[in-house]
Amino acid sequence: MNVHRAQRSPRRTNRTRRGVAKERRWTELLAFALLTSLVARSFAAETPAASPTPASAIRMAPPAAGLPELPAVVRSETTEQQDARLRWFREARFGLFIHWGVYAVPAGFWQGKPVGAEWIMFQGQIPVADYRAFARDFTAAKYDPEAWAQLAADAGVKYVVITAKHHDGFALWDTHWSDWNAVKASGAKRDLLRPLADAVRAKGLRFGVYYSQSQDWVNPGGGKGRGTAWDDAQKGDFDEYLARISLPQARELVERFDPDILWWDTEYQMTPERARPFFDLVTSHPRLIHNSRLGGGVLGDFRTSEQRIPASAMLGRALEVNMTINRSWGYRSDDLDYKSAQQLIRNLSDIASKDGNYLLNVGPTAEGIIPEPQAERLRAIGRWLKMNGEAIYATRGGPFSVPLAWGRTTQKARADGGVTLYVHVWEWPKDGKILLPGIRQNARAGRMLAGGAAVTSSVASDGLVVTLPGSTPDPDVCVVALDFEKPIELGEAAALPSDTGASGTLADPSKAPPTH
Ligand code: GLC
């Protein structure tokens, strides 16, 4: 185009000036629309509308109100594809979390004072040199990965997630990207991750890694979470830390250990741009699933609810409740505040009734011992699952929207088009009867999972009344399986009164105060 075209008349110029301005506005608008659609397209391929759970024989409880779905970054896949990818995870229902690292050496104490467990370096503002010195005593001298894997199998978990690198930056494997690792910097002098990955997989369990992508209190430039550097040795550029340490290590973990789960934690400073390469890493490994803690608007495949059991099921994404057996994630020698095995079994029942997974944590010592009070509670859950596993594994949450006074329910679609409803009785009703409010169809058959005794039920005006034998065979949670010919339809009565505790008082763990 040559700029020397004939000059225009002045009057015309105002009009043309207005015309030109208008034109410019349009081009700007067009450019903007184009730009946003480009951005949207670059992500859009990754953001199909989150559609509800696939239609099946299962009738799910209505979702908890008030949880806005954030516009966010997700994979480009159909719901069917996502369901297929997450199927093992949804069916697993129970996992073992392992917080293990150098913080197990001070075991909660710094300069003789109780400070914290896996956050001790931050909470004690411990200088890097002093914290690095602890690694000498991180010997893993009694570490027996086969025994850990056996404990996991005995507990009845289907997957194990271990802290490959926590916020203190210490890597449990012989990473190429930082010398602050178990091989080069600790008394263990060996890769601690490989043997566990192999042992866990040899038990037929899935293997996942926890990776602190943003926070790193030792490698220079690593994030300091809500705080700032307390030692010059920590100073450096965050983006350089992401590019030189965090992303290469995450890639190294994925390529070397082929984990089933990547468990990110704390998304401080993770903008969409910074999160993008991590997101690409995950999406370039179709089998790999990750949680909702990467940051930068990345939704993740499952939400995490830490130390709290939601009041009811959450629609859409899979849910995982991660919880400590005592009060600490990492090993802390003075933390003996253990939940009872009954509480843990009821938590598992409660979370499954809300269509969620339970990721229960242990904190081994610096030598690699899982404290016996934690191990015995895991074995107790395993014994319960041996008898009642079918009421947990591969089930969906119960059809009722609020907790029932006497316990919880889960359900499973059967190949014949019917549904089996699992009735988890926590507190045995004095009159031996429990009401399943709003159920109007009769059960074809009923049985106790423990012992197999037959159980009868009959339809009443307000629902199905189940008659239980004299006394409970299992004071923790006793499960009755009711087979229905077709999916369960609930009447209005299903809009249950809240947890009255009428027949048999019961402590609803979801109302338990958070333990941290
Ligand atoms: C919290 C703790 C962190 C722990 C994580 C596990 O964020 O601060 O240390 O690793 O929970 O869920």
Coordinates of C-alpha atoms and ligand atoms in Angstrom, one line a residue:
M1 CA 0.0 0.0 0.0
N2 CA 1.6 3.5 -1.0
V3 CA 1.0 6.2 1.5
H4 CA 0.9 8.9 -1.2
R5 CA -2.8 8.5 -2.1
A6 CA -4.7 11.7 -2.9
Q7 CA -5.3 14.0 0.1
R8 CA -8.9 14.1 1.5
S9 CA -11.1 17.2 2.2
P10 CA -11.0 18.7 5.8
R11 CA -14.7 18.2 6.5
R12 CA -14.3 14.8 5.3
T13 CA -11.3 14.5 7.5
N14 CA -13.3 14.9 10.7
R15 CA -15.7 12.3 9.5
T16 CA -12.8 10.2 8.3
R17 CA -11.0 10.9 11.5
R18 CA -14.1 9.6 13.3
G19 CA -14.2 6.8 10.7
V20 CA -10.5 6.0 11.3
A21 CA -10.9 6.0 15.1
K22 CA -13.9 3.8 14.8
E23 CA -12.0 1.6 12.4
R24 CA -9.1 1.4 14.9
R25 CA -11.5 0.5 17.7
W26 CA -12.9 -2.3 15.5
T27 CA -9.5 -3.6 14.6
E28 CA -8.4 -3.4 18.3
L29 CA -11.6 -5.3 19.2
L30 CA -11.1 -7.8 16.5
A31 CA -7.4 -8.2 17.4
F32 CA -8.5 -8.7 21.1
A33 CA -11.2 -11.2 20.1
L34 CA -8.7 -13.0 18.0
L35 CA -6.1 -12.9 20.8
T36 CA -8.5 -14.2 23.4
S37 CA -9.8 -16.9 21.1
L38 CA -6.1 -17.9 20.4
V39 CA -5.4 -18.1 24.1
A40 CA -8.7 -19.9 24.7
R41 CA -7.9 -22.2 21.8
S42 CA -4.4 -22.9 23.2
F43 CA -6.1 -23.8 26.5
A44 CA -9.5 -24.5 25.1
A45 CA -8.2 -27.8 23.6
E46 CA -7.6 -28.5 27.3
T47 CA -10.9 -27.3 28.7
P48 CA -14.0 -29.3 27.6
A49 CA -17.0 -28.4 29.7
A50 CA -16.9 -30.6 32.8
S51 CA -19.9 -32.8 32.2
P52 CA -21.7 -34.6 35.1
T53 CA -20.9 -38.2 36.1
P54 CA -21.8 -40.6 33.2
A55 CA -25.4 -42.0 33.3
S56 CA -25.4 -45.4 34.9
A57 CA -27.5 -47.5 37.2
I58 CA -26.1 -45.4 40.1
R59 CA -28.2 -42.5 41.4
M60 CA -25.8 -40.2 43.1
A61 CA -26.6 -37.9 46.0
P62 CA -27.1 -34.3 44.9
P63 CA -23.9 -32.3 45.1
A64 CA -22.9 -30.1 48.0
A65 CA -24.2 -26.5 47.3
G66 CA -22.1 -23.4 46.9
L67 CA -18.8 -24.8 45.4
P68 CA -18.3 -22.6 42.3
E69 CA -16.5 -24.4 39.5
L70 CA -13.6 -22.2 38.6
P71 CA -12.8 -21.7 34.9
A72 CA -9.6 -23.6 34.8
V73 CA -7.1 -25.6 32.9
V74 CA -8.0 -29.2 32.3
R75 CA -7.0 -31.9 29.8
S76 CA -8.8 -32.1 26.5
E77 CA -10.7 -35.3 26.9
T78 CA -14.3 -36.4 27.0
T79 CA -15.9 -37.4 30.3
E80 CA -15.8 -41.0 29.1
Q81 CA -12.0 -40.8 28.5
Q82 CA -11.5 -39.1 31.9
D83 CA -13.6 -41.8 33.6
A84 CA -11.6 -44.5 32.0
R85 CA -8.3 -42.9 33.0
L86 CA -9.5 -42.4 36.6
R87 CA -11.4 -45.7 36.9
W88 CA -8.6 -47.4 38.9
F89 CA -8.4 -44.4 41.2
R90 CA -12.1 -44.2 41.8
E91 CA -12.3 -47.9 42.5
A92 CA -9.2 -47.9 44.8
R93 CA -10.9 -45.8 47.5
F94 CA -7.9 -46.3 50.0
G95 CA -4.3 -45.2 49.7
L96 CA -1.2 -44.9 51.9
F97 CA 0.6 -41.6 52.2
I98 CA 4.2 -41.6 53.4
H99 CA 5.9 -38.5 54.7
W100 CA 9.6 -39.4 54.9
G101 CA 12.6 -37.1 54.9
V102 CA 15.4 -35.3 56.7
Y103 CA 12.8 -33.7 59.1
A104 CA 12.5 -37.1 60.7
V105 CA 15.9 -36.5 62.3
P106 CA 15.0 -33.5 64.5
A107 CA 11.6 -35.3 64.9
G108 CA 9.8 -32.1 65.9
F109 CA 12.5 -30.5 68.1
W110 CA 15.0 -27.6 67.4
Q111 CA 17.3 -26.3 70.0
G112 CA 15.4 -28.4 72.6
K113 CA 12.1 -26.8 71.8
P114 CA 9.1 -28.5 70.1
V115 CA 8.7 -26.7 66.8
G116 CA 7.0 -28.8 64.1
A117 CA 7.3 -31.9 62.0
E118 CA 7.9 -31.7 58.2
W119 CA 7.7 -27.9 58.5
I120 CA 10.4 -27.7 61.2
M121 CA 13.0 -25.9 59.0
F122 CA 10.5 -23.2 58.2
Q123 CA 8.8 -22.9 61.6
G124 CA 12.2 -22.9 63.3
Q125 CA 13.8 -20.7 60.6
I126 CA 16.7 -23.2 60.7
P127 CA 19.7 -22.0 58.7
V128 CA 20.5 -24.1 55.7
A129 CA 23.8 -25.3 57.0
D130 CA 22.3 -26.6 60.2
Y131 CA 19.4 -28.3 58.4
R132 CA 21.8 -29.9 55.9
A133 CA 23.7 -31.2 58.9
F134 CA 20.7 -33.3 60.0
A135 CA 21.0 -35.3 56.8
R136 CA 24.0 -37.2 58.2
D137 CA 21.7 -38.9 60.7
F138 CA 19.1 -39.7 58.0
T139 CA 20.5 -43.2 57.7
A140 CA 17.5 -45.3 56.7
A141 CA 19.5 -48.0 58.5
K142 CA 16.4 -50.1 59.2
Y143 CA 14.5 -49.2 56.0
D144 CA 12.8 -52.3 54.6
P145 CA 10.8 -51.3 51.5
E146 CA 9.4 -54.9 51.2
A147 CA 8.1 -54.6 54.7
W148 CA 6.5 -51.2 54.0
A149 CA 4.9 -52.7 50.8
Q150 CA 3.7 -55.7 52.8
L151 CA 2.1 -53.4 55.5
A152 CA 0.4 -51.4 52.7
A153 CA -1.0 -54.7 51.3
D154 CA -2.1 -55.8 54.8
A155 CA -3.8 -52.5 55.3
G156 CA -5.8 -53.1 52.2
V157 CA -4.7 -49.9 50.4
K158 CA -4.6 -50.0 46.6
Y159 CA -1.9 -47.2 46.1
V160 CA 1.0 -45.7 47.9
V161 CA 2.2 -42.0 47.6
I162 CA 5.5 -41.1 49.1
T163 CA 7.1 -37.6 49.5
A164 CA 9.9 -37.8 46.8
K165 CA 10.7 -34.2 47.7
H166 CA 9.0 -32.2 50.4
H167 CA 9.3 -28.4 51.0
D168 CA 12.8 -28.8 52.5
G169 CA 14.0 -29.7 49.0
F170 CA 15.6 -33.0 50.0
A171 CA 15.2 -35.6 47.3
L172 CA 14.8 -39.3 48.2
W173 CA 16.2 -40.4 44.9
D174 CA 19.6 -39.8 43.1
T175 CA 18.4 -36.8 41.2
H176 CA 20.8 -35.3 38.6
W177 CA 19.5 -31.8 39.3
S178 CA 20.6 -31.2 42.9
D179 CA 23.2 -32.6 45.3
W180 CA 20.7 -32.2 48.1
N181 CA 19.6 -35.8 47.9
A182 CA 19.6 -39.1 49.7
V183 CA 22.6 -40.5 47.7
K184 CA 25.0 -37.5 47.9
A185 CA 23.9 -35.6 51.1
S186 CA 22.6 -38.2 53.6
G187 CA 23.7 -41.0 55.8
A188 CA 21.5 -43.3 53.7
K189 CA 23.9 -42.9 50.7
R190 CA 21.5 -44.6 48.3
D191 CA 18.3 -44.1 46.2
L192 CA 15.4 -44.7 48.6
L193 CA 12.6 -44.4 46.0
R194 CA 13.4 -47.1 43.5
P195 CA 13.3 -50.0 46.0
L196 CA 9.9 -48.8 47.3
A197 CA 8.5 -48.3 43.8
D198 CA 9.5 -51.9 42.9
A199 CA 8.2 -53.4 46.2
V200 CA 4.9 -51.6 46.0
R201 CA 4.4 -52.7 42.4
A202 CA 5.4 -56.2 43.3
K203 CA 2.4 -56.3 45.6
G204 CA 0.1 -55.2 42.7
L205 CA -0.4 -51.7 44.2
R206 CA -0.1 -48.4 42.3
F207 CA 2.8 -46.1 43.1
G208 CA 2.7 -42.3 43.3
V209 CA 5.0 -39.5 44.2
Y210 CA 4.4 -36.3 46.2
Y211 CA 6.5 -33.4 44.8
S212 CA 6.8 -29.9 46.2
Q213 CA 7.0 -27.9 43.0
S214 CA 7.0 -24.4 44.4
Q215 CA 8.3 -24.5 47.9
D216 CA 12.0 -25.4 48.4
W217 CA 13.8 -24.1 51.4
V218 CA 17.3 -25.4 50.6
N219 CA 17.8 -25.2 46.8
P220 CA 18.5 -21.5 46.0
G221 CA 15.6 -19.5 44.6
G222 CA 13.0 -22.1 45.8
G223 CA 9.7 -20.7 47.1
K224 CA 9.4 -19.9 50.7
G225 CA 5.6 -20.2 50.7
R226 CA 4.0 -17.5 52.8
G227 CA 7.4 -16.4 54.1
T228 CA 10.7 -15.0 52.8
A229 CA 14.2 -16.4 52.8
W230 CA 15.7 -16.5 56.4
D231 CA 19.2 -17.4 55.2
D232 CA 21.2 -15.9 52.3
A233 CA 22.0 -19.4 51.1
Q234 CA 18.4 -19.7 50.1
K235 CA 18.3 -16.6 48.0
G236 CA 18.0 -16.9 44.2
D237 CA 15.5 -16.4 41.3
F238 CA 12.3 -18.4 41.6
D239 CA 11.9 -18.9 37.8
E240 CA 15.4 -20.1 37.6
Y241 CA 14.7 -22.5 40.4
L242 CA 11.6 -23.8 38.5
A243 CA 13.6 -24.2 35.3
R244 CA 16.8 -25.6 36.8
I245 CA 15.5 -27.8 39.6
S246 CA 11.7 -28.2 39.9
L247 CA 10.6 -28.9 36.4
P248 CA 13.7 -31.1 35.6
Q249 CA 13.2 -33.1 38.8
A250 CA 9.4 -33.5 38.1
R251 CA 10.3 -34.8 34.6
E252 CA 13.0 -37.0 36.0
L253 CA 10.5 -38.6 38.5
V254 CA 8.0 -39.2 35.7
E255 CA 10.5 -40.6 33.3
R256 CA 12.4 -42.7 35.8
F257 CA 9.6 -44.1 38.1
D258 CA 6.6 -43.8 35.7
P259 CA 4.3 -43.0 38.7
D260 CA 0.5 -43.5 38.6
I261 CA 0.0 -40.3 40.6
L262 CA 1.8 -36.9 40.8
W263 CA 0.8 -35.3 44.1
W264 CA 1.7 -31.6 44.0
D265 CA 1.7 -29.5 47.1
T266 CA 1.3 -25.7 47.9
E267 CA 0.9 -23.6 44.8
Y268 CA 2.5 -20.3 46.0
Q269 CA 3.7 -18.2 43.1
M270 CA 2.5 -20.7 40.5
T271 CA 1.1 -18.5 37.8
P272 CA -0.6 -20.0 34.7
E273 CA 2.7 -19.5 32.7
R274 CA 4.8 -21.2 35.4
A275 CA 2.3 -24.0 35.8
R276 CA 2.0 -24.7 32.1
P277 CA 5.2 -26.8 31.5
F278 CA 4.3 -29.0 34.6
F279 CA 0.8 -29.4 33.2
D280 CA 2.2 -30.4 29.8
L281 CA 4.5 -32.9 31.6
V282 CA 1.5 -34.6 33.1
T283 CA -0.7 -34.5 30.0
S284 CA 2.0 -36.0 27.9
H285 CA 1.8 -39.1 30.1
P286 CA -1.8 -40.3 29.5
R287 CA -1.8 -42.8 32.4
L288 CA -0.5 -40.2 34.9
I289 CA -3.1 -38.5 37.2
H290 CA -2.4 -35.5 39.4
N291 CA -4.1 -33.7 42.2
S292 CA -5.5 -30.2 42.3
R293 CA -2.5 -28.5 43.9
L294 CA -0.2 -27.5 41.0
G295 CA -1.5 -24.0 40.8
G296 CA -1.9 -21.5 37.9
G297 CA -5.6 -22.5 37.5
V298 CA -4.7 -26.1 36.7
L299 CA -7.7 -28.1 37.9
G300 CA -6.1 -31.5 38.4
D301 CA -7.8 -34.9 38.1
F302 CA -9.0 -35.0 41.7
R303 CA -9.6 -32.5 44.5
T304 CA -7.9 -32.9 47.8
S305 CA -9.5 -32.3 51.2
E306 CA -6.9 -32.1 53.8
Q307 CA -7.7 -33.4 57.3
R308 CA -11.4 -32.8 56.7
I309 CA -14.2 -35.0 55.5
P310 CA -16.8 -33.0 53.4
A311 CA -20.3 -32.9 54.8
S312 CA -21.6 -34.6 51.6
A313 CA -20.5 -35.8 48.1
M314 CA -19.0 -33.3 45.7
L315 CA -20.1 -33.4 42.1
G316 CA -17.7 -33.7 39.2
R317 CA -14.1 -34.4 40.0
A318 CA -12.9 -37.3 42.1
L319 CA -12.3 -36.5 45.7
E320 CA -9.4 -37.6 48.0
V321 CA -9.3 -36.9 51.7
N322 CA -5.8 -36.9 53.0
M323 CA -5.3 -37.3 56.7
T324 CA -2.8 -38.0 59.4
I325 CA -3.1 -41.0 61.8
N326 CA -1.9 -38.8 64.7
R327 CA -1.5 -35.0 64.2
S328 CA 1.7 -34.9 62.1
W329 CA 2.6 -35.8 58.5
G330 CA 6.3 -36.1 59.1
Y331 CA 7.7 -38.2 62.1
R332 CA 7.5 -36.3 65.4
S333 CA 8.6 -38.1 68.4
D334 CA 6.2 -36.4 70.8
D335 CA 3.1 -36.8 68.7
L336 CA 1.2 -39.7 70.3
D337 CA -2.2 -38.3 69.6
Y338 CA -3.4 -41.2 67.6
K339 CA -6.9 -41.6 66.2
S340 CA -8.5 -44.9 67.2
A341 CA -8.7 -47.7 64.6
Q342 CA -12.5 -47.4 64.9
Q343 CA -12.4 -43.7 64.0
L344 CA -10.2 -44.5 61.0
I345 CA -12.5 -47.3 59.8
R346 CA -15.5 -45.0 60.2
N347 CA -13.6 -42.3 58.3
L348 CA -13.0 -44.7 55.4
S349 CA -16.7 -45.6 55.4
D350 CA -17.8 -42.0 55.7
I351 CA -15.5 -40.8 52.8
A352 CA -16.5 -43.7 50.5
S353 CA -20.2 -42.8 51.2
K354 CA -19.4 -39.4 49.8
D355 CA -17.7 -40.9 46.7
G356 CA -14.2 -40.2 47.9
N357 CA -10.8 -41.8 48.4
Y358 CA -9.0 -41.9 51.8
L359 CA -5.3 -41.3 51.7
L360 CA -4.0 -42.1 55.2
N361 CA -0.6 -41.0 56.3
V362 CA 2.4 -42.6 58.1
G363 CA 5.6 -40.7 59.2
P364 CA 8.6 -43.1 59.4
T365 CA 11.6 -42.4 61.6
A366 CA 15.0 -41.4 60.2
E367 CA 16.1 -45.0 60.3
G368 CA 13.0 -46.0 58.3
I369 CA 10.8 -47.5 60.9
I370 CA 7.0 -46.9 60.6
P371 CA 5.9 -46.3 64.3
E372 CA 4.1 -49.4 65.6
P373 CA 0.9 -47.5 66.7
Q374 CA 0.5 -46.3 63.0
A375 CA 1.3 -49.8 61.6
E376 CA -1.1 -51.6 64.0
R377 CA -4.0 -49.2 63.1
L378 CA -3.3 -49.9 59.4
R379 CA -3.4 -53.6 60.0
A380 CA -6.7 -53.2 61.9
I381 CA -8.3 -51.4 58.9
G382 CA -6.9 -54.2 56.7
R383 CA -8.6 -56.8 58.8
W384 CA -11.9 -54.9 58.5
L385 CA -11.5 -54.6 54.7
K386 CA -10.8 -58.3 54.5
M387 CA -14.4 -58.8 55.6
N388 CA -16.0 -55.7 54.2
G389 CA -13.9 -54.7 51.2
E390 CA -16.8 -55.2 48.7
A391 CA -18.6 -52.3 50.5
I392 CA -15.7 -50.0 49.8
Y393 CA -13.7 -50.9 46.7
A394 CA -15.3 -50.0 43.3
T395 CA -18.4 -48.6 45.0
R396 CA -19.9 -45.2 44.5
G397 CA -21.3 -42.9 47.2
G398 CA -24.6 -43.6 48.8
P399 CA -27.9 -42.2 47.4
F400 CA -28.6 -40.1 50.5
S401 CA -27.6 -36.5 50.6
V402 CA -26.9 -36.1 54.4
P403 CA -25.3 -38.4 56.9
L404 CA -27.7 -40.9 58.4
A405 CA -28.1 -41.1 62.1
W406 CA -26.9 -44.7 62.4
G407 CA -24.1 -44.7 59.8
R408 CA -23.4 -44.4 56.0
T409 CA -24.1 -46.1 52.7
T410 CA -22.3 -47.0 49.5
Q411 CA -23.6 -48.7 46.4
K412 CA -22.5 -50.7 43.4
A413 CA -24.2 -51.3 40.1
R414 CA -24.6 -55.0 39.2
A415 CA -24.2 -56.5 35.7
D416 CA -27.9 -57.5 35.8
G417 CA -29.0 -53.8 35.9
G418 CA -29.7 -53.9 39.6
V419 CA -27.9 -52.2 42.5
T420 CA -26.4 -53.5 45.7
L421 CA -26.7 -51.0 48.5
Y422 CA -24.2 -51.4 51.4
V423 CA -25.5 -50.2 54.7
H424 CA -22.7 -49.3 57.0
V425 CA -24.1 -49.5 60.6
W426 CA -21.8 -47.6 63.0
E427 CA -24.1 -47.6 66.0
W428 CA -26.3 -50.6 66.5
P429 CA -29.9 -49.4 67.0
K430 CA -31.4 -50.3 70.4
D431 CA -34.6 -51.6 68.6
G432 CA -32.6 -53.5 66.0
K433 CA -34.2 -51.6 63.2
I434 CA -32.8 -49.0 60.9
L435 CA -34.7 -46.8 58.4
L436 CA -33.5 -46.1 54.8
P437 CA -35.7 -43.0 54.3
G438 CA -37.4 -42.6 51.0
I439 CA -36.7 -46.0 49.6
R440 CA -40.0 -47.4 48.3
Q441 CA -38.8 -50.6 46.6
N442 CA -38.2 -53.9 48.4
A443 CA -34.7 -55.5 48.5
R444 CA -34.5 -58.8 46.7
A445 CA -32.1 -60.1 49.3
G446 CA -30.1 -58.9 52.3
R447 CA -27.1 -60.3 54.1
M448 CA -24.5 -59.3 56.7
L449 CA -21.0 -59.1 55.2
A450 CA -19.5 -60.4 58.5
G451 CA -20.8 -63.9 58.8
G452 CA -23.3 -63.8 55.9
A453 CA -26.5 -64.0 58.0
A454 CA -29.7 -63.2 56.1
V455 CA -31.3 -59.8 56.8
T456 CA -34.9 -58.9 56.1
S457 CA -36.4 -55.6 55.2
S458 CA -39.9 -54.2 54.4
V459 CA -41.2 -51.0 52.9
A460 CA -42.9 -48.7 55.3
S461 CA -44.5 -45.3 54.7
D462 CA -41.3 -43.3 55.2
G463 CA -38.9 -45.8 53.6
L464 CA -37.4 -49.2 53.9
V465 CA -37.0 -50.7 57.4
V466 CA -34.2 -53.1 57.8
T467 CA -34.4 -55.6 60.7
L468 CA -30.9 -56.4 62.1
P469 CA -30.0 -59.5 64.2
G470 CA -29.7 -59.1 68.0
S471 CA -26.3 -57.7 68.4
T472 CA -23.6 -56.3 66.1
P473 CA -20.9 -58.7 65.0
D474 CA -18.6 -55.7 64.5
P475 CA -18.6 -52.6 66.9
D476 CA -16.6 -50.5 64.4
V477 CA -18.7 -50.7 61.3
C478 CA -21.0 -53.6 60.5
V479 CA -22.1 -53.8 56.9
V480 CA -25.4 -55.1 55.5
A481 CA -25.6 -55.7 51.7
L482 CA -29.1 -55.2 50.2
D483 CA -29.7 -56.3 46.6
F484 CA -32.2 -54.3 44.6
E485 CA -33.6 -55.4 41.2
K486 CA -33.2 -51.9 39.8
P487 CA -31.6 -48.5 40.6
I488 CA -32.7 -47.0 43.9
E489 CA -35.4 -44.3 43.6
L490 CA -35.7 -42.0 46.6
G491 CA -38.9 -40.2 47.6
E492 CA -39.0 -36.7 49.2
A493 CA -38.4 -38.3 52.6
A494 CA -34.8 -38.6 51.4
A495 CA -34.3 -35.0 52.2
L496 CA -33.2 -36.1 55.6
P497 CA -33.3 -34.3 58.8
S498 CA -29.7 -33.5 59.7
D499 CA -27.7 -35.8 62.0
T500 CA -30.2 -36.1 64.8
G501 CA -28.3 -38.9 66.5
A502 CA -31.9 -40.0 67.5
S503 CA -31.4 -43.7 67.4
G504 CA -28.0 -44.2 68.9
T505 CA -25.9 -41.1 69.3
L506 CA -23.0 -40.9 67.0
A507 CA -20.1 -38.6 66.5
D508 CA -19.9 -37.5 62.9
P509 CA -16.2 -37.3 62.2
S510 CA -16.8 -34.8 59.4
K511 CA -17.8 -32.4 62.2
A512 CA -14.6 -33.3 64.1
P513 CA -12.4 -30.1 64.5
P514 CA -9.4 -30.1 62.1
T515 CA -6.3 -31.7 63.7
H516 CA -3.9 -29.0 62.5
Ligands
GLC1 C1 -0.1 -29.8 54.4 C2 1.2 -29.8 55.1 C3 2.2 -30.4 54.3 C4 1.8 -31.8 54.0 C5 0.5 -31.8 53.2 C6 -0.1 -33.1 53.0 O1 -0.1 -29.0 53.3 O2 1.5 -28.5 55.4 O3 3.4 -30.5 55.0 O4 2.7 -32.4 53.1 O5 -0.5 -31.1 54.0 O6 -1.4 -33.0 52.6

